[in-house]
mmCIF file of C-alpha atoms in Angstrom:
data_model
loop_
_atom_site.group_PDB
_atom_site.id
_atom_site.type_symbol
_atom_site.label_atom_id
_atom_site.label_comp_id
_atom_site.label_asym_id
_atom_site.label_seq_id
_atom_site.Cartn_x
_atom_site.Cartn_y
_atom_site.Cartn_z
ATOM 1 C CA MET A 1 7.931 9.965 11.722
ATOM 2 C CA ASP A 2 9.876 6.860 12.663
ATOM 3 C CA GLU A 3 13.010 5.866 10.769
ATOM 4 C CA HIS A 4 11.359 2.846 9.101
ATOM 5 C CA ILE A 5 8.786 5.133 7.505
ATOM 6 C CA ARG A 6 11.490 7.661 6.593
ATOM 7 C CA SER A 7 13.592 5.041 4.818
ATOM 8 C CA GLY A 8 12.905 1.347 4.658
ATOM 9 C CA SER A 9 11.944 -1.827 2.937
ATOM 10 C CA SER A 10 8.717 -3.712 3.376
ATOM 11 C CA ILE A 11 8.311 -5.963 6.374
ATOM 12 C CA ALA A 12 5.200 -7.541 4.796
ATOM 13 C CA VAL A 13 6.451 -8.359 1.282
ATOM 14 C CA GLY A 14 10.235 -8.142 1.587
ATOM 15 C CA ASP A 15 12.968 -5.881 0.317
ATOM 16 C CA ALA A 16 11.689 -5.915 -3.276
ATOM 17 C CA LEU A 17 9.647 -2.876 -2.106
ATOM 18 C CA THR A 18 11.685 0.046 -0.752
ATOM 19 C CA TRP A 19 11.110 3.740 -0.110
ATOM 20 C CA TRP A 20 12.669 6.905 1.247
ATOM 21 C CA VAL A 21 11.301 10.268 2.334
ATOM 22 C CA ASP A 22 12.865 13.623 1.448
ATOM 23 C CA ASP A 23 12.068 16.575 3.690
ATOM 24 C CA ALA A 24 10.436 19.731 2.375
ATOM 25 C CA VAL A 25 12.823 22.328 0.983
ATOM 26 C CA GLY A 26 11.615 25.916 0.845
ATOM 27 C CA ASP A 27 8.043 25.995 -0.453
ATOM 28 C CA THR A 28 8.037 22.396 -1.701
ATOM 29 C CA LEU A 29 6.252 19.537 0.038
ATOM 30 C CA PRO A 30 8.131 16.561 1.451
ATOM 31 C CA THR A 31 8.146 13.550 -0.885
ATOM 32 C CA ILE A 32 8.222 9.783 -0.657
ATOM 33 C CA THR A 33 9.922 7.806 -3.415
ATOM 34 C CA LEU A 34 8.927 4.158 -3.792
ATOM 35 C CA THR A 35 10.694 1.489 -5.814
ATOM 36 C CA VAL A 36 9.788 -2.090 -6.639
ATOM 37 C CA ARG A 37 12.850 -4.069 -7.694
ATOM 38 C CA GLU A 38 10.780 -6.883 -9.235
ATOM 39 C CA GLN A 39 7.117 -7.840 -9.448
ATOM 40 C CA ILE A 40 6.071 -9.303 -6.096
ATOM 41 C CA GLU A 41 4.182 -12.544 -6.720
ATOM 42 C CA ARG A 42 2.115 -12.371 -3.539
ATOM 43 C CA THR A 43 1.081 -8.738 -4.141
ATOM 44 C CA PRO A 44 1.407 -7.876 -7.832
ATOM 45 C CA TYR A 45 1.055 -4.257 -8.877
ATOM 46 C CA VAL A 46 1.709 -2.884 -5.416
ATOM 47 C CA HIS A 47 0.957 0.775 -4.658
ATOM 48 C CA LEU A 48 1.041 3.186 -1.747
ATOM 49 C CA THR A 49 -2.580 3.758 -0.799
ATOM 50 C CA GLY A 50 -1.944 6.384 1.833
ATOM 51 C CA PHE A 51 -0.683 7.522 5.184
ATOM 52 C CA VAL A 52 -2.103 6.618 8.583
ATOM 53 C CA LEU A 53 -2.051 9.714 10.785
ATOM 54 C CA ASP A 54 -1.979 10.255 14.542
ATOM 55 C CA ASP A 55 -5.225 12.241 14.311
ATOM 56 C CA ALA A 56 -7.892 13.126 11.746
ATOM 57 C CA PHE A 57 -6.715 15.457 8.976
ATOM 58 C CA CYS A 58 -8.771 18.634 8.685
ATOM 59 C CA GLY A 59 -6.795 20.649 6.123
ATOM 60 C CA THR A 60 -7.094 21.006 2.372
ATOM 61 C CA LEU A 61 -5.696 18.201 0.231
ATOM 62 C CA PRO A 62 -4.529 18.345 -3.380
ATOM 63 C CA ARG A 63 -6.768 17.053 -6.147
ATOM 64 C CA GLY A 64 -7.079 13.259 -6.082
ATOM 65 C CA TRP A 65 -6.289 12.957 -2.355
ATOM 66 C CA GLU A 66 -8.937 12.170 0.287
ATOM 67 C CA ALA A 67 -9.122 12.043 4.079
ATOM 68 C CA HIS A 68 -11.053 9.176 5.698
ATOM 69 C CA ASP A 69 -11.759 8.047 9.233
ATOM 70 C CA SER A 70 -12.215 4.398 8.272
ATOM 71 C CA TYR A 71 -11.690 2.014 5.379
ATOM 72 C CA GLY A 72 -12.789 -1.463 4.392
ATOM 73 C CA GLY A 73 -10.936 -4.725 4.663
ATOM 74 C CA SER A 74 -11.663 -8.423 4.774
ATOM 75 C CA LEU A 75 -10.518 -11.247 7.029
ATOM 76 C CA ASP A 76 -9.224 -14.597 5.767
ATOM 77 C CA ASP A 77 -12.613 -16.183 6.473
ATOM 78 C CA GLY A 78 -14.261 -13.702 4.090
ATOM 79 C CA SER A 79 -15.920 -11.624 6.808
ATOM 80 C CA GLU A 80 -15.790 -7.895 6.240
ATOM 81 C CA ILE A 81 -14.082 -5.371 8.496
ATOM 82 C CA ASP A 82 -14.269 -1.611 8.730
ATOM 83 C CA VAL A 83 -10.890 -0.356 9.968
ATOM 84 C CA VAL A 84 -11.215 2.814 12.046
ATOM 85 C CA ALA A 85 -8.118 5.010 11.700
ATOM 86 C CA PRO A 86 -7.333 8.503 10.390
ATOM 87 C CA LEU A 87 -6.063 8.031 6.857
ATOM 88 C CA VAL A 88 -5.070 10.280 4.005
ATOM 89 C CA VAL A 89 -5.549 8.361 0.749
ATOM 90 C CA ALA A 90 -3.183 8.926 -2.171
ATOM 91 C CA PRO A 91 -4.143 8.680 -5.844
ATOM 92 C CA VAL A 92 -3.401 5.064 -6.827
ATOM 93 C CA LYS A 93 -0.431 4.495 -9.087
ATOM 94 C CA ASN A 94 0.799 0.927 -9.420
ATOM 95 C CA LEU A 95 4.557 0.720 -9.092
ATOM 96 C CA VAL A 96 6.526 -0.475 -12.113
ATOM 97 C CA PRO A 97 9.546 -2.666 -11.351
ATOM 98 C CA GLY A 98 12.775 -0.697 -11.665
ATOM 99 C CA THR A 99 11.049 2.684 -12.026
ATOM 100 C CA PRO A 100 11.049 4.931 -8.932
ATOM 101 C CA HIS A 101 7.759 6.711 -8.234
ATOM 102 C CA THR A 102 7.796 9.942 -6.208
ATOM 103 C CA ILE A 103 4.732 11.367 -4.463
ATOM 104 C CA ALA A 104 4.465 14.719 -2.699
ATOM 105 C CA ILE A 105 3.240 14.236 0.894
ATOM 106 C CA PRO A 106 0.483 16.796 1.583
ATOM 107 C CA VAL A 107 0.403 16.313 5.370
ATOM 108 C CA PRO A 108 2.929 17.221 8.078
ATOM 109 C CA LEU A 109 5.489 14.425 8.396
ATOM 110 C CA ASP A 110 5.309 14.482 12.191
ATOM 111 C CA HIS A 111 1.664 13.302 11.975
ATOM 112 C CA VAL A 112 2.404 10.223 9.822
ATOM 113 C CA VAL A 113 2.448 7.096 12.017
ATOM 114 C CA ALA A 114 2.272 4.347 9.370
ATOM 115 C CA LEU A 115 2.185 3.677 5.626
ATOM 116 C CA ARG A 116 -0.715 1.846 3.976
ATOM 117 C CA PHE A 117 -0.078 -0.281 0.883
ATOM 118 C CA GLY A 118 -2.334 -2.199 -1.465
ATOM 119 C CA SER A 119 -2.097 -4.306 -4.585
ATOM 120 C CA LEU A 120 -4.134 -5.244 -7.608
ATOM 121 C CA THR A 121 -5.102 -8.510 -5.875
ATOM 122 C CA ASN A 122 -6.883 -6.505 -3.160
ATOM 123 C CA ARG A 123 -4.241 -7.389 -0.592
ATOM 124 C CA ALA A 124 -3.673 -4.478 1.757
ATOM 125 C CA TRP A 125 -1.465 -3.850 4.758
ATOM 126 C CA VAL A 126 -0.139 -1.161 7.092
ATOM 127 C CA GLU A 127 3.542 -0.851 8.054
ATOM 128 C CA ARG A 128 5.681 1.050 10.500
ATOM 129 C CA ALA A 129 8.866 0.577 12.561
ATOM 130 C CA GLY A 130 9.562 -3.067 11.783
ATOM 131 C CA GLU A 131 5.977 -4.323 12.052
ATOM 132 C CA HIS A 132 2.936 -4.718 9.841
ATOM 133 C CA VAL A 133 -0.756 -5.638 9.974
ATOM 134 C CA TRP A 134 -2.576 -7.259 7.066
ATOM 135 C CA LEU A 135 -5.972 -5.695 6.356
ATOM 136 C CA VAL A 136 -6.656 -8.119 3.513
ATOM 137 C CA ASP A 137 -4.323 -11.101 3.100
ATOM 138 C CA HIS A 138 -6.181 -13.215 0.555
ATOM 139 C CA GLU A 139 -7.838 -12.967 -2.823
ATOM 140 C CA ARG A 140 -10.979 -10.996 -2.155
ATOM 141 C CA THR A 141 -13.900 -10.904 -4.536
ATOM 142 C CA PRO A 142 -16.532 -9.659 -4.411
ATOM 143 C CA ARG A 143 -15.801 -6.521 -2.397
ATOM 144 C CA LEU A 144 -17.888 -5.105 0.425
ATOM 145 C CA ASP A 145 -18.663 -1.943 -1.524
ATOM 146 C CA ASP A 146 -19.699 -3.825 -4.671
ATOM 147 C CA PHE A 147 -23.356 -2.884 -5.233
ATOM 148 C CA MET A 148 -24.278 -6.243 -6.741
ATOM 149 C CA THR A 149 -22.840 -8.054 -3.720
ATOM 150 C CA GLN A 150 -24.931 -5.978 -1.339
ATOM 151 C CA CYS A 151 -28.156 -6.214 -3.304
ATOM 152 C CA GLY A 152 -30.663 -8.040 -1.101
ATOM 153 C CA THR A 153 -28.180 -8.692 1.712
ATOM 154 C CA ASP A 154 -27.215 -6.929 4.914
ATOM 155 C CA PRO A 155 -24.007 -8.589 6.144
ATOM 156 C CA VAL A 156 -22.430 -8.033 9.526
ATOM 157 C CA VAL A 157 -19.335 -5.827 9.391
ATOM 158 C CA HIS A 158 -16.736 -6.150 12.153
ATOM 159 C CA ARG A 159 -15.531 -2.653 13.085
ATOM 160 C CA VAL A 160 -11.932 -2.693 14.321
ATOM 161 C CA ALA A 161 -9.531 0.063 15.362
ATOM 162 C CA LEU A 162 -6.036 0.212 13.913
ATOM 163 C CA ARG A 163 -4.028 0.799 17.082
ATOM 164 C CA THR A 164 -0.678 2.557 16.830
ATOM 165 C CA ASP A 165 -0.194 3.268 20.576
ATOM 166 C CA GLY A 166 2.098 0.330 21.232
ATOM 167 C CA PRO A 167 2.352 -2.682 18.933
ATOM 168 C CA LEU A 168 0.581 -2.162 15.602
ATOM 169 C CA ARG A 169 -2.653 -4.151 15.821
ATOM 170 C CA LEU A 170 -6.359 -4.375 14.985
ATOM 171 C CA GLU A 171 -8.601 -4.126 18.043
ATOM 172 C CA PRO A 172 -12.293 -5.156 17.907
ATOM 173 C CA LEU A 173 -14.816 -2.339 18.468
ATOM 174 C CA GLU A 174 -18.266 -3.617 17.463
ATOM 175 C CA ASP A 175 -20.230 -5.662 14.973
ATOM 176 C CA VAL A 176 -22.743 -3.695 12.914
ATOM 177 C CA LEU A 177 -25.012 -4.435 9.964
ATOM 178 C CA LEU A 178 -23.840 -2.962 6.667
ATOM 179 C CA SER A 179 -27.047 -0.917 6.355
ATOM 180 C CA GLU A 180 -26.384 0.674 9.762
ATOM 181 C CA LEU A 181 -22.792 1.462 8.804
ATOM 182 C CA HIS A 182 -24.002 3.198 5.627
ATOM 183 C CA ARG A 183 -26.630 5.124 7.631
ATOM 184 C CA ARG A 184 -23.966 6.332 10.090
ATOM 185 C CA ARG A 185 -21.704 7.490 7.279
ATOM 186 C CA ALA A 186 -24.580 9.416 5.705
ATOM 187 C CA ASP A 187 -25.360 11.252 8.982
#
């Protein structure tokens, strides 16, 4: 785990969002404590949405946590993306200004390569070691997974890989119809 993940402030939204990680002691899990000094206008009601890992997680997670191999996003032009990356998703808890929020980390710290954040406005980004990538950097409604939006349509989804081997970046993989993406996930 790099030092920015271990203790830092947000590159994407500024030092109003800070965090620090405490190592496991005895039988306890390591924890991350997040603090928002003030409401962030660009990303109100920010929350930690999870941890990007160096490889897929195959263990057992506590209740409310989930492991995924991809997650949705949206480009500024409104086109949808499916971000391929191993992610462990935390239960969402919006941060309250001035009130620290501590979360137990149910995965080995040495497998965490980036932090993923989100906000009530659907903005989402990934951070690590002094760099960040926006997954959604605009107001986004309706959402890709909204049933009513999909009804009668089959939009193209741009699949991209979140690359952490070098500069943090999104790398194009393929374009696929939403129906095909759903079929693949069901298989």
